[in-house]
Coordinates of C-alpha atoms and ligand atoms in Angstrom, one line a residue:
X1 CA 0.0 0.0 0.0
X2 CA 1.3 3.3 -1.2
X3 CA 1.5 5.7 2.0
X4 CA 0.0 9.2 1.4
X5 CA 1.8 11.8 1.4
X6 CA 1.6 14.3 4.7
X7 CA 3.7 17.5 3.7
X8 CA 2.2 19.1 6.7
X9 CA 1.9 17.5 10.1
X10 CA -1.6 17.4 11.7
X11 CA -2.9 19.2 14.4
X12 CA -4.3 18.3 17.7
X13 CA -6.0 21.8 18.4
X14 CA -6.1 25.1 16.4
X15 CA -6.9 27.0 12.9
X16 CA -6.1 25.7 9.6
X17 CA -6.3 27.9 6.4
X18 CA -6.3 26.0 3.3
X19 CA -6.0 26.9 -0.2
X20 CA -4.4 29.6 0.0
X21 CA -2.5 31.2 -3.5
X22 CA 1.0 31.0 -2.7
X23 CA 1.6 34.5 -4.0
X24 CA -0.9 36.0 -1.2
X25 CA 0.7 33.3 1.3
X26 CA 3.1 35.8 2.9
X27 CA 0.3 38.8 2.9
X28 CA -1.4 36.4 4.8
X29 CA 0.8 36.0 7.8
X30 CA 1.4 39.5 7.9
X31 CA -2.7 40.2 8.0
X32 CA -2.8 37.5 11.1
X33 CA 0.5 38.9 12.8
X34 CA 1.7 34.9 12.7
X35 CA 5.3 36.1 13.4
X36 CA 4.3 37.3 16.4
X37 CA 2.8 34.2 17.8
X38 CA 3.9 32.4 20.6
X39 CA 2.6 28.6 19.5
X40 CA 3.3 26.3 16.5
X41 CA 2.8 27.9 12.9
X42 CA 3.0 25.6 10.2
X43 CA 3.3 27.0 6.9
X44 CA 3.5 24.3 3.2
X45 CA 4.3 26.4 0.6
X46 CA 3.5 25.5 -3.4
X47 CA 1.8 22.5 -2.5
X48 CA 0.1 20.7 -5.3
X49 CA -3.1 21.4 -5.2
X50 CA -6.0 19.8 -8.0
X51 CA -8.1 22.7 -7.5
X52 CA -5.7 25.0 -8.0
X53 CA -2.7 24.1 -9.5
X54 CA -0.2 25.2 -6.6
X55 CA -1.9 26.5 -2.9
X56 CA -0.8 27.0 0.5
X57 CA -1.7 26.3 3.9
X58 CA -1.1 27.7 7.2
X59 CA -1.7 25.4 10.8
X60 CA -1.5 27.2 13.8
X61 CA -1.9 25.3 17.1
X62 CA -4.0 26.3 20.0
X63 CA -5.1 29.2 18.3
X64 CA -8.9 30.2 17.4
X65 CA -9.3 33.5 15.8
X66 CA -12.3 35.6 16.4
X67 CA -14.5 36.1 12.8
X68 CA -13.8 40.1 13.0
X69 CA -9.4 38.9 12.5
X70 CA -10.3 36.0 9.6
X71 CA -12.8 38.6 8.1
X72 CA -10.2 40.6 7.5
X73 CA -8.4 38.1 5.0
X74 CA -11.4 38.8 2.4
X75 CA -9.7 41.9 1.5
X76 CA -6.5 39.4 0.2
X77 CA -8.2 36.0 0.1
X78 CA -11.9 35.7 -0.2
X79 CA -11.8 32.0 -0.9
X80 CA -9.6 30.4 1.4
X81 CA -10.9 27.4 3.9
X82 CA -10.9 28.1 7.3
X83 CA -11.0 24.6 9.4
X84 CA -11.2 24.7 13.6
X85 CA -9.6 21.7 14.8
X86 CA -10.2 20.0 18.1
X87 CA -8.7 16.4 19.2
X88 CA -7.6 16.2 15.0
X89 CA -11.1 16.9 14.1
X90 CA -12.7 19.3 12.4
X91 CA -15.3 20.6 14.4
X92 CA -16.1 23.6 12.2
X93 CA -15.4 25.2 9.0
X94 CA -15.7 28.4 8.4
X95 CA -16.0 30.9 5.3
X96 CA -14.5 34.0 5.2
X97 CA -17.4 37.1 4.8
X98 CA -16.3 40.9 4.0
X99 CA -16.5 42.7 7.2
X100 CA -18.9 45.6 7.1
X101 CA -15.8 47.8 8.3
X102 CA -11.6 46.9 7.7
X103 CA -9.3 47.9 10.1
X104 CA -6.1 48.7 10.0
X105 CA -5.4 46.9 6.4
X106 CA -5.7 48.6 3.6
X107 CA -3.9 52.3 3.4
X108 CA -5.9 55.4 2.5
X109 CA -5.3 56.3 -1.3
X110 CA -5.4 60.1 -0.4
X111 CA -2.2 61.5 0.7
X112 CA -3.8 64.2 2.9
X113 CA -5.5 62.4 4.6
X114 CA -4.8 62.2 9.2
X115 CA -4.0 58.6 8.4
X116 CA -1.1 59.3 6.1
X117 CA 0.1 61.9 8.0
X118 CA -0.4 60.8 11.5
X119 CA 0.8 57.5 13.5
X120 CA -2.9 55.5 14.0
X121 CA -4.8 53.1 12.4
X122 CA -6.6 53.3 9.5
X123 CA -10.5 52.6 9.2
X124 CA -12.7 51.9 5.8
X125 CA -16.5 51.0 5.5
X126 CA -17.9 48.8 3.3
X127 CA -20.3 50.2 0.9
X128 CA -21.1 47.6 -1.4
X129 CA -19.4 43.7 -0.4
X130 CA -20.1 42.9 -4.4
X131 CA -18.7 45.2 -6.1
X132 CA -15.7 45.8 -3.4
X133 CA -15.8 49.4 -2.8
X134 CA -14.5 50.8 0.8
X135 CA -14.6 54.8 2.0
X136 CA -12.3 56.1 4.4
X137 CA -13.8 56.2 7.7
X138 CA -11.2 60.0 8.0
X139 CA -11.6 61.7 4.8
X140 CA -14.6 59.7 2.7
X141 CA -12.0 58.8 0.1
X142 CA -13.8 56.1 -1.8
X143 CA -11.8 52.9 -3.5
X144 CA -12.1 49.6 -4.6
X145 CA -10.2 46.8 -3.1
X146 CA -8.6 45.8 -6.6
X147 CA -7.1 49.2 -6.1
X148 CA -5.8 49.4 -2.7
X149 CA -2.8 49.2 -0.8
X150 CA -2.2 47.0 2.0
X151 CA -0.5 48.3 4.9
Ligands
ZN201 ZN1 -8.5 58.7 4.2

């Protein structure tokens, strides 16, 4: 019997985010602050993948982010997996929603505006999840997320 192939160790308790692109991979653990964590981050990178060709995955142990932190990854990753594990089960799966507000992501296209020019975070609202337009909560700066920086 052929063994299968485990490129990425399983986990007893924590967050898994599958199917990830690998070119958003790294965006990714910046978004969550993963270097700052103080438990087990897995990361497979350019894994084969038959939906996609090549994809990514994270694993972090004994970790369970709140919606409002993996809502924030639909600005970079709308269709990623989200899988909470407990005992090496999956006990839930999750899909990532657009927020109805984004903090501290995504960088305000107007160079006047406080959050350019001042040390604090930046705040958008959603004004229409289809079509991916935010304002700026400061100056009312409208953009759409095809368009905007990341911090
Ligand atoms: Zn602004």
């Amino acid at each position: 019997m052929k063994r299968q192939e485990m490129p990425v160790a399983a986990l007893q308790n924590g967050t898994v985010i599958d199917h990830i692109p690998s070119n958003k991979l790294f965006q990714v653990v910046n978004l969550l602050h993963l270097d700052t964590m103080k438990t087990p981050v897995t990361i497979g990178y350019n894994l084969k993948s038959k939906k996609m060709g090549k994809k990514s995955i994270i694993k972090v142990a004994d970790k369970f982010f709140s919606d409002e932190e993996l809502n924030q990854l639909s600005v970079i990753t709308p269709n990623v997996t989200l899988c909470i594990i407990r005992d090496y089960d999956v006990v839930e799966k999750k899909e990532v929603r657009m927020p109805s507000e984004l903090t501290d992501i995504v960088k305000c296209a107007n160079p006047k505006c406080i959050t350019n020019n001042e040390p604090m975070r930046t705040r958008f609202r959603v004004l229409d999840k289809e079509l991916g337009i935010i304002q700026c909560h400061y100056c009312n700066r409208e953009v759409t997320l095809d368009q905007v920086k990341l911090l």
